[in-house]
Coordinates of C-alpha atoms in Angstrom, one line a residue:
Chain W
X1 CA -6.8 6.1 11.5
X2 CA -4.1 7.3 9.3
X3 CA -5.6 10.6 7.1
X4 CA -4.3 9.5 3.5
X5 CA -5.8 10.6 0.2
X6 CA -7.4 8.9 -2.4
X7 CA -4.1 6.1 -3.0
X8 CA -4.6 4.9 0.2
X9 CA -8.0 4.1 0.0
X10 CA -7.6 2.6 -3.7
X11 CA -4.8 0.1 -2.2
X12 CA -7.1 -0.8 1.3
X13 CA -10.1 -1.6 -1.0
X14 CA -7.7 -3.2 -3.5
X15 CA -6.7 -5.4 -0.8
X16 CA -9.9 -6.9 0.9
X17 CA -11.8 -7.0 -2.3
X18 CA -9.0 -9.4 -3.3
X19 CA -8.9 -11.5 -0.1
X20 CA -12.8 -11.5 -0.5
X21 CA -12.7 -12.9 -4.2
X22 CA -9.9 -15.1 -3.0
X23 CA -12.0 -16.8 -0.6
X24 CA -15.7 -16.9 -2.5
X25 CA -13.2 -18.3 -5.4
X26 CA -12.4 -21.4 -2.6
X27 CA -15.8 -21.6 -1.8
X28 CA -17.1 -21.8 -5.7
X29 CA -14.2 -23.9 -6.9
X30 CA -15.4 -26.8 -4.1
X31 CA -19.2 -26.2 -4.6
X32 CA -18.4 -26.9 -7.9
X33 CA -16.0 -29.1 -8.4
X34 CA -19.3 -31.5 -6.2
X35 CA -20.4 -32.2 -9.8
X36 CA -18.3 -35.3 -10.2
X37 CA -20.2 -36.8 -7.1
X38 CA -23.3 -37.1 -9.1
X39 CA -26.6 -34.4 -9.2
X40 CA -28.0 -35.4 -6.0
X41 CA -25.0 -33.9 -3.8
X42 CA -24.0 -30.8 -6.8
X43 CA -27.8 -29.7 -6.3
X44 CA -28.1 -30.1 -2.7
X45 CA -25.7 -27.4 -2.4
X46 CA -27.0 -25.4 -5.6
X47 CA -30.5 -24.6 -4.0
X48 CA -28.5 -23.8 -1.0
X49 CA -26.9 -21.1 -3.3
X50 CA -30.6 -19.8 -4.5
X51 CA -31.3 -18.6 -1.0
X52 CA -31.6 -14.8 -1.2
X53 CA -29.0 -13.8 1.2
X54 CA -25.9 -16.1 -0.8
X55 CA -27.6 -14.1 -4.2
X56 CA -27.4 -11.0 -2.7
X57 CA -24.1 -11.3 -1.7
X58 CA -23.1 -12.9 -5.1
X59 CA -24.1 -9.0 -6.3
X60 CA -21.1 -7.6 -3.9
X61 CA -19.0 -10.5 -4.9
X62 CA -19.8 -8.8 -8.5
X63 CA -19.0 -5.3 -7.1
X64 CA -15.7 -6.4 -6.0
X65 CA -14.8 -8.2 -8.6
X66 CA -15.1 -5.3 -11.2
X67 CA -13.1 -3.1 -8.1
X68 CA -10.4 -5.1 -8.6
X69 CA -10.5 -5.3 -12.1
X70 CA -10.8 -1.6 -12.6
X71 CA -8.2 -0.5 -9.7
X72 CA -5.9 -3.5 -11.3
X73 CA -6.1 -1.6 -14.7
X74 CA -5.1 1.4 -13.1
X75 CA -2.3 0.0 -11.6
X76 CA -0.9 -1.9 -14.4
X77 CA -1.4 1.9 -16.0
X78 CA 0.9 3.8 -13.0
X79 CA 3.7 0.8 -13.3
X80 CA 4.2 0.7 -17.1
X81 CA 3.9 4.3 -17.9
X82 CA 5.8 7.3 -16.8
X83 CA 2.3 9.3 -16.8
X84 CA 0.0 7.5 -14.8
X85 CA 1.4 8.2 -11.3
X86 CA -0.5 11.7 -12.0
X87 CA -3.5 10.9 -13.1
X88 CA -4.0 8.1 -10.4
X89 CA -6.9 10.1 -8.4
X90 CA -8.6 10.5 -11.6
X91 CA -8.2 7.4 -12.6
X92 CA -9.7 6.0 -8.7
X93 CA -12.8 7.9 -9.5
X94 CA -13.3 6.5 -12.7
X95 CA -12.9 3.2 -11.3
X96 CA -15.3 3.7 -8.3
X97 CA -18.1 5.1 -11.1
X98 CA -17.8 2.5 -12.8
X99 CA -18.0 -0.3 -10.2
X100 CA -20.7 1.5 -9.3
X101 CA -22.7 1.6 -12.3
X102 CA -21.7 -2.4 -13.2
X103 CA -23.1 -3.0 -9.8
X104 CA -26.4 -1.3 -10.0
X105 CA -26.7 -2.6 -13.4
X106 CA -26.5 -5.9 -11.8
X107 CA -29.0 -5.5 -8.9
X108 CA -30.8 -4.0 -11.3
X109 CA -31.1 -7.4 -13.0
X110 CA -31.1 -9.3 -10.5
X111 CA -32.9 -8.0 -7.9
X112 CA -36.1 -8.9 -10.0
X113 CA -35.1 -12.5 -10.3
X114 CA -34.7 -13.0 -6.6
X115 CA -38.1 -11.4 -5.7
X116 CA -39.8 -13.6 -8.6
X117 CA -37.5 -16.4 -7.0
X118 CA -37.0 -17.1 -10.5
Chain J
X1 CA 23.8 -3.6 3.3
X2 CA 22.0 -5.2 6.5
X3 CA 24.2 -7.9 8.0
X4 CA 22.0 -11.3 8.0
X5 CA 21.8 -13.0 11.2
X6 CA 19.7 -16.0 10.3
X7 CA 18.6 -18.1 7.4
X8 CA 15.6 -16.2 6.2
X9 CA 17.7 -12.8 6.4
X10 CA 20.1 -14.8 4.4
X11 CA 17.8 -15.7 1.5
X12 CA 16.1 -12.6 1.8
X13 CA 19.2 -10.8 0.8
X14 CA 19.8 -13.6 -2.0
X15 CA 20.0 -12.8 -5.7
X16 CA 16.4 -13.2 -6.9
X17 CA 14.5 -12.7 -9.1
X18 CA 11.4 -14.2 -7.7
X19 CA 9.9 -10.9 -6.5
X20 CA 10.2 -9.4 -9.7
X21 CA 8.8 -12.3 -11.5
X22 CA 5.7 -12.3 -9.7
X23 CA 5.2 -8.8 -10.0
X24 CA 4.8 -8.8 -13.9
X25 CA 2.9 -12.0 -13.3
X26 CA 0.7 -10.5 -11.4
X27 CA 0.4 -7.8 -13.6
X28 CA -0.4 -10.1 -16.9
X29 CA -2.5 -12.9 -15.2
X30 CA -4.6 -9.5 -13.9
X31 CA -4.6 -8.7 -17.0
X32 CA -6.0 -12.0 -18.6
X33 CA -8.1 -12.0 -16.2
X34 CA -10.1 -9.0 -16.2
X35 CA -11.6 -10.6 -19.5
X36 CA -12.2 -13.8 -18.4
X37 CA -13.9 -13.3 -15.3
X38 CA -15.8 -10.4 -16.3
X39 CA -17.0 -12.2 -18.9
X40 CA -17.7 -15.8 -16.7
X41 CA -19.7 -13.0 -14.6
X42 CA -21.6 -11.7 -17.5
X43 CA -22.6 -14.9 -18.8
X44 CA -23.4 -16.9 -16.1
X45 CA -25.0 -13.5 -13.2
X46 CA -26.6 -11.3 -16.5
X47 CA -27.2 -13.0 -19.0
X48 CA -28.9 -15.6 -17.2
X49 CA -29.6 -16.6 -13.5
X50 CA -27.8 -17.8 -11.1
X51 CA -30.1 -20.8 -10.5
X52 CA -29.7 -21.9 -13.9
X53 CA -27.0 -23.2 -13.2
X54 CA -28.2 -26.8 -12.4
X55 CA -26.2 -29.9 -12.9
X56 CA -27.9 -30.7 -16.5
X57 CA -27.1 -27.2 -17.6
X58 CA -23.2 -27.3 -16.3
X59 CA -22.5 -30.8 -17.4
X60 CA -23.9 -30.0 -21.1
X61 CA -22.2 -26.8 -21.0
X62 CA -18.8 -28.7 -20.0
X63 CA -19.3 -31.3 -23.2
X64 CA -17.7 -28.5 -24.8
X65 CA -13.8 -28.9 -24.9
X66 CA -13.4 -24.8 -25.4
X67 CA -15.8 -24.3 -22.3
X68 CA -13.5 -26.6 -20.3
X69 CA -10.5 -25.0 -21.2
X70 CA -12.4 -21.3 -20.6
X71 CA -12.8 -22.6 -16.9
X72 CA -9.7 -24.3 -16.4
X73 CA -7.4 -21.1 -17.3
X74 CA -9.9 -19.2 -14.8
X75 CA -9.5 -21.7 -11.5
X76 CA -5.7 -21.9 -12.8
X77 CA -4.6 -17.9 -12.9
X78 CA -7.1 -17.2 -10.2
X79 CA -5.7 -19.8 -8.4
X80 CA -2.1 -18.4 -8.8
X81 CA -2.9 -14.7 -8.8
X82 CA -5.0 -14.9 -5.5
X83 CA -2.3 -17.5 -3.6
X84 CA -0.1 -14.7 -4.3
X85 CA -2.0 -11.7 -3.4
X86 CA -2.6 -13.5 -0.2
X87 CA 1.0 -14.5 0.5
X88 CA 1.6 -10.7 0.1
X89 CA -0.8 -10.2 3.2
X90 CA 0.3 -12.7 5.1
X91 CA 4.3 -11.5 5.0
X92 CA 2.9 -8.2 5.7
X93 CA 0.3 -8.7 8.9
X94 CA 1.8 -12.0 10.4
X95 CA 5.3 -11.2 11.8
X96 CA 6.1 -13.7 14.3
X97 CA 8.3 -16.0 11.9
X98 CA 7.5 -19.3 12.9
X99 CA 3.3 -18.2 12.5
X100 CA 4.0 -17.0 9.3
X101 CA 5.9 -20.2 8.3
X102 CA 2.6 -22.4 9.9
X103 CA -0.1 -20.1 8.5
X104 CA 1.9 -20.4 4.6
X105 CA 2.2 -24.1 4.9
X106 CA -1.8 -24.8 6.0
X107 CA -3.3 -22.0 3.3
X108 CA -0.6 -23.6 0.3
X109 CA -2.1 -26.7 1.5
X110 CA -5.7 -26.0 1.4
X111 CA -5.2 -23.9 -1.9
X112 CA -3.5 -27.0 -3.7
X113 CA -5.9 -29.0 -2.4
X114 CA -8.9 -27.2 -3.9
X115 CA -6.9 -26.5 -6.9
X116 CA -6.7 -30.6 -7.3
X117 CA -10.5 -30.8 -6.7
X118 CA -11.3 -28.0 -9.3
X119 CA -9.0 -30.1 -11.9
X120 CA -10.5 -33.4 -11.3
X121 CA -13.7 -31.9 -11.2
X122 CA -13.8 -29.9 -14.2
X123 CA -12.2 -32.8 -16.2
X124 CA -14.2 -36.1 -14.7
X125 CA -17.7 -35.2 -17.1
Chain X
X1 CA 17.7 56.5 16.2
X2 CA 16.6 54.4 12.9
X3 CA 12.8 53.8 13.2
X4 CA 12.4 50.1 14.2
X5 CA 10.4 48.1 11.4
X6 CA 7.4 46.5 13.0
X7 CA 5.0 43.9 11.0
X8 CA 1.8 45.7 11.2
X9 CA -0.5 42.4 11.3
X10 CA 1.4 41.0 14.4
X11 CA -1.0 42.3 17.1
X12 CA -4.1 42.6 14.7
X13 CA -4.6 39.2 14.3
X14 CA -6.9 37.8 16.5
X15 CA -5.3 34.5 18.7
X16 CA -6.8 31.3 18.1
X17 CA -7.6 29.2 20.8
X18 CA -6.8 25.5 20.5
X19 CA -7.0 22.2 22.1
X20 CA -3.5 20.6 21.4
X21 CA -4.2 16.7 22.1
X22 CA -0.5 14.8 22.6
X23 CA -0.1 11.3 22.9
X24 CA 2.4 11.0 25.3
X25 CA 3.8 8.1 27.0
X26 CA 6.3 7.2 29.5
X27 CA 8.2 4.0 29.4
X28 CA 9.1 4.1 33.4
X29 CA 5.5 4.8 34.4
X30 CA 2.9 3.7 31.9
X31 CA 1.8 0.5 30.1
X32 CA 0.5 2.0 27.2
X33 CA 0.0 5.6 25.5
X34 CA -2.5 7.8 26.8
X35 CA -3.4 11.2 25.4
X36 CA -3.5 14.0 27.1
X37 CA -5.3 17.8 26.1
X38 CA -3.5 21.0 26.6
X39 CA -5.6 24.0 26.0
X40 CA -3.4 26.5 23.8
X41 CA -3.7 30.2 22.9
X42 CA -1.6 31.1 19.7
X43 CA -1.8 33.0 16.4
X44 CA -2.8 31.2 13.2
X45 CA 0.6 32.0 11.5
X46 CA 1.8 30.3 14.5
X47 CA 3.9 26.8 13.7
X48 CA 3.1 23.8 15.5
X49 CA 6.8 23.4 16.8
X50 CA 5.8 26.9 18.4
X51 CA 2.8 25.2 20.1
X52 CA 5.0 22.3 21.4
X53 CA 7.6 24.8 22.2
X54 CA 5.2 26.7 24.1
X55 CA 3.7 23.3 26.3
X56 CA 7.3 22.1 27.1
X57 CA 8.7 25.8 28.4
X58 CA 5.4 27.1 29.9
X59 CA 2.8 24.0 30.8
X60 CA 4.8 20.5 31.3
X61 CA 8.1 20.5 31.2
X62 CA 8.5 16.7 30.6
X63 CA 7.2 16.3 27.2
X64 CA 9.7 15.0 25.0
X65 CA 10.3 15.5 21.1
X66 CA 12.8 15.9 18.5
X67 CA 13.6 19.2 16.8
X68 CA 17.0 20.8 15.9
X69 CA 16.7 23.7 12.7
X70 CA 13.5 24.3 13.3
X71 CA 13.0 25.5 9.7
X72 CA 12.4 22.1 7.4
X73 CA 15.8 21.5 7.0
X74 CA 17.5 18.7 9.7
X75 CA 14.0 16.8 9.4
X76 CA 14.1 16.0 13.2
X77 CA 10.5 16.8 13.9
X78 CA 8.4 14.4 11.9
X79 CA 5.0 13.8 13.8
X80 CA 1.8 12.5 13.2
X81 CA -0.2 16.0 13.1
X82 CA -3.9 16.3 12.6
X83 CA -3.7 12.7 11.2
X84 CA -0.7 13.0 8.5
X85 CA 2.8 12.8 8.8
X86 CA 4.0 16.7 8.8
X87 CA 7.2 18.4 9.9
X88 CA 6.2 20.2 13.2
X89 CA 8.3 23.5 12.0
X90 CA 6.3 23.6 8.9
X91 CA 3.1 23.1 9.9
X92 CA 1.2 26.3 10.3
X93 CA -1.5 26.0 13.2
X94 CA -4.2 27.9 10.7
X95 CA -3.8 25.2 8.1
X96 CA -4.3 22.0 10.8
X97 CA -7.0 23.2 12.8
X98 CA -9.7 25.6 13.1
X99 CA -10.4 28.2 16.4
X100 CA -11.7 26.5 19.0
X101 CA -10.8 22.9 17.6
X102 CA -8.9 20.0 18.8
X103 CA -5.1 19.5 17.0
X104 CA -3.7 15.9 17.5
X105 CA -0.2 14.8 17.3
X106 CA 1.3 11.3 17.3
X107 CA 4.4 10.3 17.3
X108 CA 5.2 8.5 13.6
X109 CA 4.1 5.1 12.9
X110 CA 5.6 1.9 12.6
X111 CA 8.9 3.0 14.8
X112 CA 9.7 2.0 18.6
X113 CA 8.2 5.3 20.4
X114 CA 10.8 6.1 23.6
X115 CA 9.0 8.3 25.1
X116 CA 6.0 10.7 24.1
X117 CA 7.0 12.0 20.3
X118 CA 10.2 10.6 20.6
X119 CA 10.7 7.3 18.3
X120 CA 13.5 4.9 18.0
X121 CA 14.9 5.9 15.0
X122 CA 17.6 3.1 14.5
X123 CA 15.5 0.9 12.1
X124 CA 15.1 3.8 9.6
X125 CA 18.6 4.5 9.4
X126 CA 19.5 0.8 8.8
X127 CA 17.3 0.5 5.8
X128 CA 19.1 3.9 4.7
X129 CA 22.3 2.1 5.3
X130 CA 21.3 -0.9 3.4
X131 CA 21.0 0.8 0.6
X132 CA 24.6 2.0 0.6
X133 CA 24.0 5.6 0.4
X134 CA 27.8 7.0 -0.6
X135 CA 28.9 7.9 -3.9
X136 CA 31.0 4.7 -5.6
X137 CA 33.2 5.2 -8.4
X138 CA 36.4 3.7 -8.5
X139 CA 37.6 5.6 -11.8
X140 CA 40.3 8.0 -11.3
X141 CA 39.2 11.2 -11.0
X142 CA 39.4 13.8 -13.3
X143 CA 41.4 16.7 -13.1
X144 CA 38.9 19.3 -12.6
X145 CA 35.4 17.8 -11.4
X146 CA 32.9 15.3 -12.1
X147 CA 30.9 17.3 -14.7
X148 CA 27.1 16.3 -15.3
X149 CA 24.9 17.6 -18.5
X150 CA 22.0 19.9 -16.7
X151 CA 19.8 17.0 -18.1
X152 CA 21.7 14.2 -16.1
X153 CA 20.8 16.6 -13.0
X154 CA 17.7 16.9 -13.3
X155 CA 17.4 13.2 -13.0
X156 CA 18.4 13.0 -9.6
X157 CA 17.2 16.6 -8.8
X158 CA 13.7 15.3 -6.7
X159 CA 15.5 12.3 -4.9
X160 CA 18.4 14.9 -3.9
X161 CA 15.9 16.7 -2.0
X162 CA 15.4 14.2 0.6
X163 CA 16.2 15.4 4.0
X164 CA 15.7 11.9 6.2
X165 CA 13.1 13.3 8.1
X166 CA 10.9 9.6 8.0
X167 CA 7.5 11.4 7.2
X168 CA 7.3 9.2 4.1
X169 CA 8.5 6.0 5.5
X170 CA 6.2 6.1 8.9
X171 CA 2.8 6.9 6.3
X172 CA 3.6 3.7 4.6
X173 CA 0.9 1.4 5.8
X174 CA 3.3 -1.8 4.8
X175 CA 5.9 -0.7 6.7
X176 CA 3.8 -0.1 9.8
X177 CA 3.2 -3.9 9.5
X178 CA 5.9 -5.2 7.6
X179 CA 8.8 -4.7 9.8
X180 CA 11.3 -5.4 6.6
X181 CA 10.3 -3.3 4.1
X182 CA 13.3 -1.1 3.3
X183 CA 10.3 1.9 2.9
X184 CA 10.0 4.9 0.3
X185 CA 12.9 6.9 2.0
X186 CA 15.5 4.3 1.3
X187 CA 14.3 3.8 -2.2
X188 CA 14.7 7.6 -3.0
X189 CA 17.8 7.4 -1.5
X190 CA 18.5 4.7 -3.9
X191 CA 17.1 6.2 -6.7
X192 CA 19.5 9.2 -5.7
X193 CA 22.6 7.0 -6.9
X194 CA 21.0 4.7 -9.1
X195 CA 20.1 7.7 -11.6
X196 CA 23.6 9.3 -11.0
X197 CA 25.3 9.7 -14.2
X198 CA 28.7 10.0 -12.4
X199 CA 28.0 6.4 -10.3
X200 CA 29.2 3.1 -11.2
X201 CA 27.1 0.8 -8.8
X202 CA 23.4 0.7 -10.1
X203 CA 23.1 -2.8 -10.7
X204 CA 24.7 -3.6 -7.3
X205 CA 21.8 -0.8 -6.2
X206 CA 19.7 -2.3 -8.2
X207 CA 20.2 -6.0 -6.7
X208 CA 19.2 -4.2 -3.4
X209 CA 16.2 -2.7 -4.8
X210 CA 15.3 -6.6 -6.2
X211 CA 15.0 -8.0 -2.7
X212 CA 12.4 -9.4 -1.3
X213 CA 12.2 -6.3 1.4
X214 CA 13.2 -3.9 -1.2
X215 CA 10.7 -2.1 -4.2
X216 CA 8.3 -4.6 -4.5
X217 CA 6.7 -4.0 -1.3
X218 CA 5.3 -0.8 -2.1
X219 CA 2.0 -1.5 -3.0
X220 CA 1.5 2.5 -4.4
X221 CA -1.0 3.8 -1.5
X222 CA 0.6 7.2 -2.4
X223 CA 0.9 8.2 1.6
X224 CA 4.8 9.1 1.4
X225 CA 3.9 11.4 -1.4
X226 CA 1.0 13.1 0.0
X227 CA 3.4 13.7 3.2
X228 CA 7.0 14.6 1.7
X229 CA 7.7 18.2 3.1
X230 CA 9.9 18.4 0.3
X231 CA 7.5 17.4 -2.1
X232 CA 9.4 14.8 -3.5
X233 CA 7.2 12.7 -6.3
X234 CA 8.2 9.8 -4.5
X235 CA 5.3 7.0 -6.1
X236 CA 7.0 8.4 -9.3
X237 CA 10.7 7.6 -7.6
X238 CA 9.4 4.6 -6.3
X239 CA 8.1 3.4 -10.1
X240 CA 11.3 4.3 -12.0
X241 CA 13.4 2.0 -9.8
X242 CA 10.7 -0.7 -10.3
X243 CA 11.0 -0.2 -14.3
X244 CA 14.7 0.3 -14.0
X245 CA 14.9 -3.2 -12.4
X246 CA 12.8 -4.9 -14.8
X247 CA 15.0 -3.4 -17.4
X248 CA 18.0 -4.3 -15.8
X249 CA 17.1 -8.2 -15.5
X250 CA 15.6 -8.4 -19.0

């Protein structure tokens, strides 16, 4: 394993939180899209989806969602100003606080709803 | 400049623009995006749960013409921003050229594909 | 007889006693790379090229690497040391490892390895070429010198530094898969003419930097900066040739 800083990290987790979006964004488009086949099939697959370990993993799908938005934020701030490239380790922690608070906020509400199975 | 030897060399080395376009796409659908999927996440994870969403709820929901048109420009930039995040991986970790050209063709495919589904599905109620 | 000058320190300093660990390999007897530990007594202020030096003269006499100056200047000994790209001759032993501690070294990534530290270098030097690194202008000259305003040279003052010594390039996880990308070397090197008052082919530079192996591969993982001996801002580099070809197509 290469030793590289902070950028390298940011890009690594840039990348498979994108390919991981990219492929529960399939997954959700078709599950979906089952609406126009009438509610017996769309909710067949929808109490599939209220099993705890698809709504716990819709909280990491959350996570890496705000990642990506955050880290894209940053980039879009290193490629359109002259300034960013300096602050960019800065700018990584303040996007790994903040995915982390967005994602505790979310277990946080969560978490209650899937052990009231509400 | 390196001499090309074969057709993808060739259009490699090509006058292009396509590169750069997709950059500052990617830069303003990211953009777009970070409000409208953080806020689809908000409103359908947060605000209320994810079990809610049962087929009454969505269809009524989707009466609304704005809501439709909320969705749509979600599955479309996603769509587009994420096809070409993953091209970006797959020119960089698949190397053998003819695998690259096979894996492209079958995930454009199955991307259009879904992308028709989400279309017909969001606009058939 | 003039009294000698001695540095006082040289015998006060305790030696450190290291595990070097190489990753050698030899294309006539093995299949793959295998490392291989060579225990090493040396003084902190020692350099790693000192080290190497000292395994090759005193211990095994067939490992093989690159070095020429010997003082960060040639750039012939780029190696993967202690898990980053580093210049052997500029590596001090105290700053990579600690007493009684293990030092790896790799040859560089993403290049053809000949033999032990050795790499195929060819591939580097193509993208280098491909970026047509010679000064073009066809004006006449004048009849004393080029001039350039002390601002205009500080333009091209970082990506002047660049020595060719591939530590940036090899650090670039998309060039260790993506056997195309032209890599950060080749872009300061274009950045070197490209922001060169006294040039008269950027936008043919610029058309380079535009392909589809040229600036937009880098993805900004900020590894060629973090391992430039020269300390070359090269992300920086890297993002004023991506402006300056937006610029130049708008």
């Amino acid at each position: 394993m290469y030793r590289g800083r902070e950028g390298q990290w940011a890009w690594l987790l840039h990348r498979l939180s994108g390919l991981a979006i990219l492929a529960y964004f399939l997954l959700h488009v078709v599950s979906i899209s089952l609406i126009m086949f009438g509610e017996d099939v769309y909710m067949a697959v929808h109490h599939t989806y209220d099993l705890w370990p698809f709504r716990v993993g819709l909280i990491f799908v959350t996570a890496g969602v705000v990642y990506h938005a955050l880290n894209g934020l940053r980039i879009m701030v290193m490629d359109f100003t002259g300034r960013g490239v300096a602050y960019q380790r800065q700018m990584w922690y303040g996007v790994l606080g903040l995915t982390l608070l967005a994602t505790a906020y979310t277990a946080w509400v969560n978490i209650p709803r899937i052990l009231g199975g509400y | 400049m390196i001499r090309a030897r074969t057709f993808t060399d060739a259009r490699a080395q090509a006058h292009s623009n396509a590169e750069l376009n997709w950059w500052i796409f990617m830069r303003i659908s990211g953009l777009i995006l970070v409000f409208l999927v953080l806020g689809h996440i908000y409103m359908t994870f947060i605000q209320v749960s994810e079990s809610d969403a049962t087929y009454t709820a969505v269809v009524a929901k989707l009466q609304n013409p704005a809501w439709k048109f909320y969705d749509w420009t979600i599955l479309a930039l996603t769509m587009l921003h994420g096809v070409n995040g993953a091209r970006y991986s797959i020119e960089d970790y698949v190397r053998s050229r003819p695998n690259r050209a096979w894996v492209k063709t079958i995930f454009y495919t199955i991307s259009a594909v879904i992308f028709t589904l989400g279309t017909v599905g969001l606009f058939s109620i | 007889m003039a009294e000698q000058h001695i540095p006082k320190n040289t015998h006060t300093t305790p030696p450190m006693r290291v595990k070097v660990k190489i990753l050698r390999y030899n294309p006539e007897t093995d299949k793959k790379p295998h490392w291989e530990t060579y225990p090493v007594e040396a003084q902190p202020s020692d350099r790693v090229l000192d080290v190497l030096n000292y395994i090759k003269w005193y211990v095994e006499p067939s490992l093989t690497f690159r070095r020429s100056c010997g003082h960060g200047i040639c750039g012939s000994d780029a190696m993967m040391i202690a898990g980053r790209n580093r210049l052997a001759c500029k590596a001090l032993l105290r700053d990579v490892v600690k007493d009684g501690g293990t030092l790896t070294i790799e040859p560089i990534r993403g290049l053809k390895v000949e033999k032990d530290l050795l790499t195929d270098m060819e591939p580097f030097f193509d993208a280098y070429k491909a970026i047509m690194p010679y000064f073009i202008n066809e004006s006449p000259p004048p009849a004393g010198e080029r001039l350039q305003s002390p601002e205009q040279a500080e333009r091209m003052a970082h990506s002047s530094n660049c020595i060719l010594c591939a530590c940036c390039t090899t650090s670039c996880p998309i060039f260790w898969v993506n056997g195309s990308y032209l890599g950060p070397a080749a872009i300061v090197q274009a950045h070197r003419f490209i922001f060169d008052s006294r040039d008269e082919a950027t936008n043919q530079r610029l058309n380079i930097m535009n392909q589809n192996t040229g600036v937009w591969r880098c993805r900004t993982a900020y590894n060629c900066t973090e391992a430039c001996p020269r300390d070359i801002p090269i992300t920086t580099i890297i993002e004023e040739v991506k402006r300056a070809v937006m610029y130049q197509q708008s």
